[in-house]
PDB file of C-alpha atoms in Angstrom:
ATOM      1  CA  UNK A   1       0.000   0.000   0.000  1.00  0.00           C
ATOM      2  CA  UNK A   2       1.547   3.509  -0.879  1.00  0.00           C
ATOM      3  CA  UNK A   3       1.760   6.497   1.594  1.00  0.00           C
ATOM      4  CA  UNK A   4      -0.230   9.355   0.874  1.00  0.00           C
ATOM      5  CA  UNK A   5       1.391  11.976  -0.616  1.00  0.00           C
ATOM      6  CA  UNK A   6       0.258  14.995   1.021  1.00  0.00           C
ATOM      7  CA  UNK A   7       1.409  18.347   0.122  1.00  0.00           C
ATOM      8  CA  UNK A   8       2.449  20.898   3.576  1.00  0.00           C
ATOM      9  CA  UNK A   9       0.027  22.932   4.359  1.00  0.00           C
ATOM     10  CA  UNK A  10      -2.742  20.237   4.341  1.00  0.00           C
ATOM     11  CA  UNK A  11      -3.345  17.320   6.757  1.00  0.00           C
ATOM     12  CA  UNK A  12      -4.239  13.667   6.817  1.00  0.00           C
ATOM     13  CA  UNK A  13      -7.901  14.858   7.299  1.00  0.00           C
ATOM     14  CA  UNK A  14      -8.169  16.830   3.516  1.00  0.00           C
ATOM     15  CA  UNK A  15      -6.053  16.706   0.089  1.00  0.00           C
ATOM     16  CA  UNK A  16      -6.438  20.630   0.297  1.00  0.00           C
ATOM     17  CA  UNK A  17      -4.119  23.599   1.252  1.00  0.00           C
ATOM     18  CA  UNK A  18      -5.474  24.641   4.380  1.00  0.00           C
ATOM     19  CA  UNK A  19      -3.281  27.167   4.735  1.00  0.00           C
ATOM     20  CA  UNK A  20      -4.469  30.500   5.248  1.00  0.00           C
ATOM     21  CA  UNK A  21      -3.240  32.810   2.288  1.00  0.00           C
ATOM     22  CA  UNK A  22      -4.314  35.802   4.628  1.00  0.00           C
ATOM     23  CA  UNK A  23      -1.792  36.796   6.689  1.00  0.00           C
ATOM     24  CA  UNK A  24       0.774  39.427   7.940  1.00  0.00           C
ATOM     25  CA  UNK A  25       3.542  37.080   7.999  1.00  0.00           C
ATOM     26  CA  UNK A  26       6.919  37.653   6.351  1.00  0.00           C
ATOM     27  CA  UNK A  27       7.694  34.533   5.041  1.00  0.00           C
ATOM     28  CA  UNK A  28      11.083  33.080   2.615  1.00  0.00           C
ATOM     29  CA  UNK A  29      10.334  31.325   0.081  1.00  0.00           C
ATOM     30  CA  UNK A  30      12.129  29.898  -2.759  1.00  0.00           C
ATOM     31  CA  UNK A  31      10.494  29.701  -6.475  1.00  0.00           C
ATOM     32  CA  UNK A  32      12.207  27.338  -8.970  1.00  0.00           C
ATOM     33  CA  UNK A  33      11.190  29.094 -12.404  1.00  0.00           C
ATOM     34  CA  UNK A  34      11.612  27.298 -15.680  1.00  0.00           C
ATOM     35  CA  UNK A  35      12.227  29.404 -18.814  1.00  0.00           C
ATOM     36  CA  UNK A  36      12.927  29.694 -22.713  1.00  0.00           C
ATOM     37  CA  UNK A  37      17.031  30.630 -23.054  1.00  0.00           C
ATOM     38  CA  UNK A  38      16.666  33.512 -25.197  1.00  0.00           C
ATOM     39  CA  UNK A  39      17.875  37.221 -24.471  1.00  0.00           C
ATOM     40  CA  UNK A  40      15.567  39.348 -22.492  1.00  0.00           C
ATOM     41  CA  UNK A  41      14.079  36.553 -20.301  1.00  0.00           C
ATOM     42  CA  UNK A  42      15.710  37.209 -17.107  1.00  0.00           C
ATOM     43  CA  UNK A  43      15.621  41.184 -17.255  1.00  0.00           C
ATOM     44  CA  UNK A  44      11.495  40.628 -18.156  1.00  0.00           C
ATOM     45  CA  UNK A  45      11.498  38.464 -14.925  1.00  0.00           C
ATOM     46  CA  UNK A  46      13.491  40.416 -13.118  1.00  0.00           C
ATOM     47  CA  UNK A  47      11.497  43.217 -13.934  1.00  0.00           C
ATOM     48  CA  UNK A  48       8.215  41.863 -12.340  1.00  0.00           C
ATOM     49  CA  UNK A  49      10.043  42.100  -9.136  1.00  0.00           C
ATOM     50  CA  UNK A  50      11.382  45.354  -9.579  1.00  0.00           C
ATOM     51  CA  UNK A  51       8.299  46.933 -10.872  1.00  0.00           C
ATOM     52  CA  UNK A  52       6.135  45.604  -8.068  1.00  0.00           C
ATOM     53  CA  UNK A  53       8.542  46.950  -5.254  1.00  0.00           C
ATOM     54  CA  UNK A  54       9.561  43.047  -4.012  1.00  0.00           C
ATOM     55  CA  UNK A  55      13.170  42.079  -3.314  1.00  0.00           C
ATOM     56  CA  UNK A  56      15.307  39.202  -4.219  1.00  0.00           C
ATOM     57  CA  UNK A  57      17.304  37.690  -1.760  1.00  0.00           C
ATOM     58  CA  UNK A  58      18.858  35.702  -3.978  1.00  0.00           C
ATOM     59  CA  UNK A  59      18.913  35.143  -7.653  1.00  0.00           C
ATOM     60  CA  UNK A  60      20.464  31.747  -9.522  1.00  0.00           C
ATOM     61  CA  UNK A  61      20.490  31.565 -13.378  1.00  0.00           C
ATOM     62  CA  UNK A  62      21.745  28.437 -15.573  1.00  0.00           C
ATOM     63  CA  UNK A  63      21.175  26.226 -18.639  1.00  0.00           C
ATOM     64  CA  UNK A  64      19.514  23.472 -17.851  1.00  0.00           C
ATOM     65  CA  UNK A  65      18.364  21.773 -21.058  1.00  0.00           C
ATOM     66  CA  UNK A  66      20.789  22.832 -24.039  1.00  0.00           C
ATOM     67  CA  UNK A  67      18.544  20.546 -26.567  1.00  0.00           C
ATOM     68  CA  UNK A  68      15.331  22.170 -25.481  1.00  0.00           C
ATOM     69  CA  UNK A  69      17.199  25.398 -24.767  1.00  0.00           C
ATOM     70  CA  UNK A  70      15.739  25.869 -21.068  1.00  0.00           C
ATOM     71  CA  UNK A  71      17.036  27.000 -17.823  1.00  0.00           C
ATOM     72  CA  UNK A  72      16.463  27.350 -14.040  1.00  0.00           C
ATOM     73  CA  UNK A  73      15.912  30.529 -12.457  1.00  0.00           C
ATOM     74  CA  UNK A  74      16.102  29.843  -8.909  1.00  0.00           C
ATOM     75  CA  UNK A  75      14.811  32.931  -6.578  1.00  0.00           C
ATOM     76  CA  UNK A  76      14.763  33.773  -3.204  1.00  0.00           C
ATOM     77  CA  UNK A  77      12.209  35.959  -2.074  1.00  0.00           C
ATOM     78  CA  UNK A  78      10.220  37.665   1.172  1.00  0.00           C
ATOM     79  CA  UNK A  79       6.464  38.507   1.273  1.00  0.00           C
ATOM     80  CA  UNK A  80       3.346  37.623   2.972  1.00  0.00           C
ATOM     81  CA  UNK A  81       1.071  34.494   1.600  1.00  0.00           C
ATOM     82  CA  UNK A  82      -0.938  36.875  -0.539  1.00  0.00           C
ATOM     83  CA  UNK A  83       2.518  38.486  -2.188  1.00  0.00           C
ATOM     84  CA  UNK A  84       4.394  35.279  -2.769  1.00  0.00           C
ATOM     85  CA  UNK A  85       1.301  34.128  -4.561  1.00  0.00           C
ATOM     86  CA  UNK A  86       0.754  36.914  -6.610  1.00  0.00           C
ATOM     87  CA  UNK A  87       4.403  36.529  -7.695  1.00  0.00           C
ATOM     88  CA  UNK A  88       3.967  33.203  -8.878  1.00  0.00           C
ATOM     89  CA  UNK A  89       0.502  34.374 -10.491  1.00  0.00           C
ATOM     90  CA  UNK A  90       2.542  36.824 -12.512  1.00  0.00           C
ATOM     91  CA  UNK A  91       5.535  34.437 -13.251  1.00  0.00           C
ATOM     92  CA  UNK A  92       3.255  32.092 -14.763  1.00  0.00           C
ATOM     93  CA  UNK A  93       2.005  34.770 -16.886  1.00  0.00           C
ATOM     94  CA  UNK A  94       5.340  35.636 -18.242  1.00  0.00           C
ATOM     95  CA  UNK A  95       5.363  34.157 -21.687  1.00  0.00           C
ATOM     96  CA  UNK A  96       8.722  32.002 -21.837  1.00  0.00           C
ATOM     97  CA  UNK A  97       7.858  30.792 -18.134  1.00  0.00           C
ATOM     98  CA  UNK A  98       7.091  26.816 -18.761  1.00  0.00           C
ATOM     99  CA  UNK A  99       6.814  26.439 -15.018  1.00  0.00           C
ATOM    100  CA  UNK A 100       6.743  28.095 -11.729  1.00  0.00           C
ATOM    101  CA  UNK A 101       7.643  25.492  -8.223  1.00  0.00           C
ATOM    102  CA  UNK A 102       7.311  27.461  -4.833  1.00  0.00           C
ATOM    103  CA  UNK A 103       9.720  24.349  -3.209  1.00  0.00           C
ATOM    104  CA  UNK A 104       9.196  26.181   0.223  1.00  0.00           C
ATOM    105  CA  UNK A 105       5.091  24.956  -0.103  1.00  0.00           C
ATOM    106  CA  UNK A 106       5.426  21.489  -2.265  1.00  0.00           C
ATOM    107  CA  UNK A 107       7.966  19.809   0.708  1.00  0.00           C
ATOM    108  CA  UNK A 108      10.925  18.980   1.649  1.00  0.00           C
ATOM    109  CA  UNK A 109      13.663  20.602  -0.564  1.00  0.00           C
ATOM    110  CA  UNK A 110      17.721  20.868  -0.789  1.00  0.00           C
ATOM    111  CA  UNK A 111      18.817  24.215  -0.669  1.00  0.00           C
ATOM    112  CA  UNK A 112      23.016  24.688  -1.332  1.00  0.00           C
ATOM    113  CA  UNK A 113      24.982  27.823  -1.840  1.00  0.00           C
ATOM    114  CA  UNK A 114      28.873  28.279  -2.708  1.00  0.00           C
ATOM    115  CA  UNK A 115      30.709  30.578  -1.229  1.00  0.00           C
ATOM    116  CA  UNK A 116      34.398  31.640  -1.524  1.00  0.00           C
ATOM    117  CA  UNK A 117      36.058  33.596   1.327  1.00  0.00           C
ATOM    118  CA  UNK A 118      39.258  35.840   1.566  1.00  0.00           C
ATOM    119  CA  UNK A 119      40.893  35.496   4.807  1.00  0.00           C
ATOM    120  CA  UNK A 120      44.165  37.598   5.622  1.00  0.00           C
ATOM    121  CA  UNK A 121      45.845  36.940   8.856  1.00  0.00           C
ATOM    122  CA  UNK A 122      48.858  35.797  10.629  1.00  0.00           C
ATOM    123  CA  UNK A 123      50.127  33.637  13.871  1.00  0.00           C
ATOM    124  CA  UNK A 124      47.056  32.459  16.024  1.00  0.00           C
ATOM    125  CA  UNK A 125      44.744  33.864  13.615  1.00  0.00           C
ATOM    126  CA  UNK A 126      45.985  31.768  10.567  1.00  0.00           C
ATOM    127  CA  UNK A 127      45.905  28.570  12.809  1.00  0.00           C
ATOM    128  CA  UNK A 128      42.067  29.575  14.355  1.00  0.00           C
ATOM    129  CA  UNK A 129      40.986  30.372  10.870  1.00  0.00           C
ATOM    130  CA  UNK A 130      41.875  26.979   9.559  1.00  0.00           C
ATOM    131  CA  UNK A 131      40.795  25.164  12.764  1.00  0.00           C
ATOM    132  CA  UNK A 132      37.162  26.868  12.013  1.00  0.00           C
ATOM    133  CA  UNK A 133      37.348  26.160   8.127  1.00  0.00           C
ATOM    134  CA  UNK A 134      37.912  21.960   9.097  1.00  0.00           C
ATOM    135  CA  UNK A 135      34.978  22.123  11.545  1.00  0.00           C
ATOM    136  CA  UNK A 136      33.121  23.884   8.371  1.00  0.00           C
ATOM    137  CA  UNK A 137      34.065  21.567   5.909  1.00  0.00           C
ATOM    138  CA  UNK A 138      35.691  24.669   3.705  1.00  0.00           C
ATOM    139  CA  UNK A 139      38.575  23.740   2.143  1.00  0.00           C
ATOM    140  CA  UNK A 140      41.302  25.853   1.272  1.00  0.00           C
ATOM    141  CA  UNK A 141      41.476  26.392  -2.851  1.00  0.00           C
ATOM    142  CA  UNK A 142      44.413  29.688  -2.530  1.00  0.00           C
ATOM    143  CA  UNK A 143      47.299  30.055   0.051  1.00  0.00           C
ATOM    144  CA  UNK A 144      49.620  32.842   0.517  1.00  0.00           C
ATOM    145  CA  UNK A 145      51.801  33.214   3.297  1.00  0.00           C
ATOM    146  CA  UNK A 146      49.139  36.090   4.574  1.00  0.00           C
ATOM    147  CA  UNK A 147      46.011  35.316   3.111  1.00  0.00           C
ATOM    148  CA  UNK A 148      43.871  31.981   2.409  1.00  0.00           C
ATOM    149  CA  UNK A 149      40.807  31.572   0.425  1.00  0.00           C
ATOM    150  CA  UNK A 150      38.273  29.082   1.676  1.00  0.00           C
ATOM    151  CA  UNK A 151      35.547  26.990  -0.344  1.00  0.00           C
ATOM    152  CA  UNK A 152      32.250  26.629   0.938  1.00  0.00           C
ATOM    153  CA  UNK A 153      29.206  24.704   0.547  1.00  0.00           C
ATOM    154  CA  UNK A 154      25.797  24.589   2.402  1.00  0.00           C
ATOM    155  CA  UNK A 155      22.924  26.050   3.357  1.00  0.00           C
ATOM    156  CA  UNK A 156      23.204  29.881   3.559  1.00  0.00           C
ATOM    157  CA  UNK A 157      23.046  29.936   7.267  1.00  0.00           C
ATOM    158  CA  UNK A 158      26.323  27.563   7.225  1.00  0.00           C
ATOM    159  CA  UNK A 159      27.537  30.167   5.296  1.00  0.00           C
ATOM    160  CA  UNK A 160      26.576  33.069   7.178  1.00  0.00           C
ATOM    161  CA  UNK A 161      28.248  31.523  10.602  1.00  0.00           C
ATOM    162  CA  UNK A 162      31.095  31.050   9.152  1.00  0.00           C
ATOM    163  CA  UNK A 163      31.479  34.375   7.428  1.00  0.00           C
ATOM    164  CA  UNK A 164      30.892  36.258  11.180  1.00  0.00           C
ATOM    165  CA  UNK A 165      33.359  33.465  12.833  1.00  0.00           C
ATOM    166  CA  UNK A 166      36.032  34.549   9.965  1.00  0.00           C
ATOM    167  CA  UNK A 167      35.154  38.613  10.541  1.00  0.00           C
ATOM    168  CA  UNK A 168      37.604  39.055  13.916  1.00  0.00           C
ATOM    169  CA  UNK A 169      40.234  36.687  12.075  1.00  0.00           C
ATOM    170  CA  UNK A 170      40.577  39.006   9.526  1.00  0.00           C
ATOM    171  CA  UNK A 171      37.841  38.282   6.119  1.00  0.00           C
ATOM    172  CA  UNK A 172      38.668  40.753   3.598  1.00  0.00           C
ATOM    173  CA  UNK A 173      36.282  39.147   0.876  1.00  0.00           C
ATOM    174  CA  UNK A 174      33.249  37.202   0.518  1.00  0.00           C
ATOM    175  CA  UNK A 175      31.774  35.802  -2.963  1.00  0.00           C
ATOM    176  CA  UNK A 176      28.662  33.765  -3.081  1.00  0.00           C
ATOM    177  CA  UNK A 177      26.666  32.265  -5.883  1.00  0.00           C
ATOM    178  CA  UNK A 178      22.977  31.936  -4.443  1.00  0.00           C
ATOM    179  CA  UNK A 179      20.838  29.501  -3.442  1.00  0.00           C
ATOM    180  CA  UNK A 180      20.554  26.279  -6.102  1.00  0.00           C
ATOM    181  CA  UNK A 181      17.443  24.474  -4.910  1.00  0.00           C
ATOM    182  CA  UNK A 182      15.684  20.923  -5.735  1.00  0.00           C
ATOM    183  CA  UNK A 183      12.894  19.112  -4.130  1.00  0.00           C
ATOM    184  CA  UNK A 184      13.732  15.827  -2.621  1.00  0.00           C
ATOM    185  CA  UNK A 185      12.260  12.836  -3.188  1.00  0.00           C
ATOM    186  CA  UNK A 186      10.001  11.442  -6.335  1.00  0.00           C
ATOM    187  CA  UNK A 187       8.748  14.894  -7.859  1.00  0.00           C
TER     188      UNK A 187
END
């Protein structure tokens, strides 16, 4: 016998969303947007945010399908139920958007960021600094003898904690891609 599949937001009681789209609550939520790969695209998407006065937290862009010539917009993004679902009301309107996924509402998801971090230092800094990047799984990809620059994959709040446990030690320089997200499981 197979488990019910039952989307958050609804219980074991009803196959609907119960959850109330009227609210005052800032939420997060991350929208995995499917489009054509043609020029223009991104700025009209882009755009729709800009225009409307919402804010990206963060913003991922790549091929995904060079046959079909598709790819992934994956965005990050703050409003209340109402906002996030006018959002995806006007994605899907856009016409080179194929598909519009709010992963933060259809379940569990994997959520990873890169990030590569310019630490300068010397004596018991250097030695804390790599003591903190082993714990955090960064590895080192550049070495001088003042400065190291660490690799970093996870979840943005990985990232975060390690760029304020790096600040005192002496980061000079923080690049990060933004959030690549999946859902996990059979979609």
């Amino acid at each position: 016998m197979n488990a019910l599949k039952i989307k958050k937001g609804s219980n074991s009681h009803s196959a609907y969303n119960l959850r109330s789209t009227f609210s005052d609550v800032i939420e997060q939520h991350t929208l995995a947007v499917v489009v054509d790969n043609e020029a223009g695209v991104l700025a009209r998407v882009i755009g729709l945010f800009s225009g409307r006065g919402y804010n990206i937290e963060s913003l991922t862009v790549a091929e995904v399908d060079h046959t079909g010539k598709r790819s992934r917009i994956t965005i990050v993004t703050r409003g209340t139920p109402q906002v996030i679902e006018q959002i995806k009301a006007q994605l899907g309107r856009i016409i080179p958007v194929h598909q519009v996924n709010d992963l933060t509402v259809e379940g569990p998801s994997v959520e990873r960021e890169l990030a590569l971090i310019k630490v300068e230092g010397a004596g018991d800094h250097r030695v804390e600094a790599l003591r903190l990047a082993d714990i955090f799984r960064a590895k080192v990809v550049d070495s001088t003898l003042t400065s190291f620059v660490f690799e970093l994959t996870g979840t943005p709040d990985k990232i975060d904690a390690f760029a304020e446990l790096m600040r005192p030690l002496g980061l000079v320089e923080l690049a990060r891609t933004g959030v690549a997200a999946l859902s996990r499981g059979d979609s």
